[in-house]
């Protein structure tokens, strides 16, 4: 029988979408086929999106194949009519039939309870309880804590639990959402120790409640005069009304505010955008009233001053406009993915996700989907939080990835670059990134530790969203220290302290030395730098790990129903038999570290003893070395790709092999073959290629493709953080400088 989880509230205003999103995240970590069912929904206002946008968000984020219509039982108005004409049993029977239609196609179904918003349904809580029982679903009850004191919220939690249990429901947990910090939050958590079911409390988060510029534009029917998609996705934290003279007006501006001013006040428009351009403070946008438009010269200047910053216009005056937006609150929608990341960070910080997953009683799928693999990466990185340095501090994709990583509490980050340039870039992109200098203390947070030397400390445990450190290699006092270290390491190459000072001013070298000196646990670069520029400093400074013959790389190839590991597709042009064996052993270890059971295929154009030649002999010799060095590993070679991954071909070519037909780690004989194969599979099979992930270094440094997407960067940073968890604090840096055994030739081929 399909397992289902019913998320149900007891009234309006509980922000239940955060919980629904969090539960969907937990389910998709465990199960391949997760469906969504809404017993009742408001009629779509346009297209297939539902009224509150949550289904569209789930469908977009979790790649659901369901349409809104297919996932919905019936519309509220039809349900109210059926209830009035034929009674509750007829309504429940109809909805139960629709539920089973959905459930047949999925392993687990997330049921989104009714929203209590103009539904015209009496006894709505009892209807949700009845449906949960009929579906055989456990109930996750949600109560609203917004604007209430401790006693009131505690009473609501008790009442919600009693209401559902008294109606025969299996209550999985109760979650109080939008709870006030302090005594109220503590009181709800203390209640959890008194009840048989877990009780969780999520605090109110102003950023989640903040409407986006796009939401304001939609609410007012405003015309968008200027602004791109990222600008329209900015959160509005406050409204500032422009009526005073410019000097007075500028003092009223606040970070993330939207300026509302008559359209003929061109001085305020230009002044506000100039302040935004300077990063003091960054604005959400401007809303012009009275149907007035600035002249063409002012509009052109506005475009140059703050490209992407929204400029909206409405015909109404400032007062009715302010009234219309005063009570507007943020929504989780597919058009606001940044809010989804913030919501998930909030959920994962304040809910014991491991305990809740166990209570959901979901059996993990045998298959590993790309989404499950990505979830596992994030979870592992978060479990033992590390510090990662990102040298490309002004690169848009890097900054967007940094925002996601911090909102999801994946790791601590240091961005390298000129601080004013980074702040301006963050302002232009409208990102919710707090930026701190190297010595600037973070605001006290629950579970936070004091910063360490030079401000590069690590938190004892995840807390709320953190800020990124910003360090400028050109002016940092660390530059002198790093120059001394680099000159000592490269003295045998004739590097003087003066030359070293110039070299370590480069962001890639500076970041690498941060890792070497323990001020960061890993580095990720390459979105705007070549492979050589990223990994050469690692070869010179960090060097190979004891026992590793060379530095090599793997890609995690996330196919529809499994994850394969390809090596080496980015570093070594033409490894000999010994190096190929080392690549295979390292790749197997990397696969195992990330949850892929290693079954190693040493690829060639020949399978078994069917062919001969120098290339085949190299692979045959490498296979023998792997078996000699690691007799515990399952390895087969030489073997062709089809025999390695397709059981029917393996049954013909290598019957009885423990690897053929089910290989998970595929080792290519040379860079030309590996690089072209991974790109062919990526493009033709729609696989998600995560990497290249470097292996063999003492401390983790990873390269990005210059075409990397934001999610690629997020995944690579998470992998780097997990790799850093395996590095012993007293790791011996021994060995000769520049000891990595990969030649410079061919390193660009991995791009």
C-alpha angles and dihedrals in degrees: 000000000000113000115230136188120206116206107200135173131199098222146343129302099039096122088232093168089077090058093044090052092047093050091048088053091053093047095049090052089062107030135046100209112047119164133192127223127186110189090199133017140171116255110272113260091211137349116345100315119115123234098263095035096231096121091049088052093050092046093050098042098042097035094239117187091208122104120221090251093050091050095049129086099203143312120280094241092052090047091051090051093048091048091052095046103038109012139243097300093058092049093048092047092053092048092045090055091051091047092055090050088058097039094056090069098049143057093218132016126205108210117205109210125220119288103221089228112136091317098145089217121134120218092015095170091054090050091053090049092049092050092048090053093047091048091048088236130154113234125234103194121207126198130187119244097175112134094354132120128235097268093049095049093046089051091050091052091050092046093049093050092047093046094056098038091048088055091055099260125150101233112208096185143324120237124196108204132197091020121173114251121249123026094007094054092047093047093055092048091049089053088061090068090058100050129069092232124061118263120203130187125206116195124230110269115201092203091060092048092049114103119229124239089248090055091052090048090051094046093050098035086235124179113240106226095172136002142088131236094271090050092052089052092060118119118242109221097175143354123239121193117217115215105113127086115282100261092051092041093054092057089058095057116112132191112274094009126143115225115222112196139143111275093239093064093093091160090063093045093053093041094050093048092046089053089049091049089054089051094240096134117351110221132213091220146283129275116201119204139195092048091275122143128200115243123265094261092053091046091051090049091049090053091053096042097053113007112199095018109131121246112188131184133202131178095227126089126260097261099054089041092053091047091052095053100034096093097034115129131193122264133203106242139152088253092062107052092159090064089052090056091050091048092051091048090053093047095047093047097052103031124070092234095184092054093043092049089054091051091050085066094217116160111220115246119245089226121079113215124194090254093051090049092051091048091051091052092053092046094050093047092049093049093069105019118216138187118250126186120214111197095191095073098161097045110115097221091049092051092048090050090048091056091053093046093051095044090051091046091234098143145328116270139208118194119203122214145072105320097221091049091051092047091050091049091050090049093048090051093046093230124166094232121138111209123205132187119239093264099034112113121232120239111267111269135180110274094011125144127211114269115259130224114332090002095287096121127141127230117248090228137353115285130162127324111307136209127250119244115234119209126179110210090201094062105020117121086224089072093079092049093047091048090056091050094047094046090052093049094047100035090111086062093053096257111159125202090252092053091043090055090058094045097051091053086075110097094229093053092042092051092047091052090050087059093045092050094048097250089117131022097217145353134226122191141141105095088111101009131072122255090250092052090051102045104029091076089051091053091050100041112021099030130181127324116249108272095023114112096195143358111257138162144229136199121215103223107203108201126181095276108011146027120238127190118224121194140215104004102136117031121032116058101196114358119195122231094274093048091046090054090050090051090052094050093046092046091051090052091049091049092051092048090058098045100266112128104230117238104161125214117190099208126219139146087260132060122218113322096336096105143031140197138106095288093049092045090053091055092045091052092047090051090053091050092051090052091049096047097038110024089168093065121092105230135164130188157209089020135150120240095248092051090048097055108020116073095202092055091044091053089060101038103033110012114187096022116144090214109031112101093013106053116149101178114054117191116198120212095230143002095257092059096041098046094048093044096052091049092047092051091044094053103034100037096036091238121166107236112205112192159323088247111190118222131186098048120120090233127022121268117161134192128221129210110248086235092054117144122223091259090050089057092047091052094046092050090049090050090049091051091051091048089051090057088068096053112103113230091234095045106162111239090204125141130074120305112265090020095152109118101217118108121228092240114097098015091116090055091080093066 
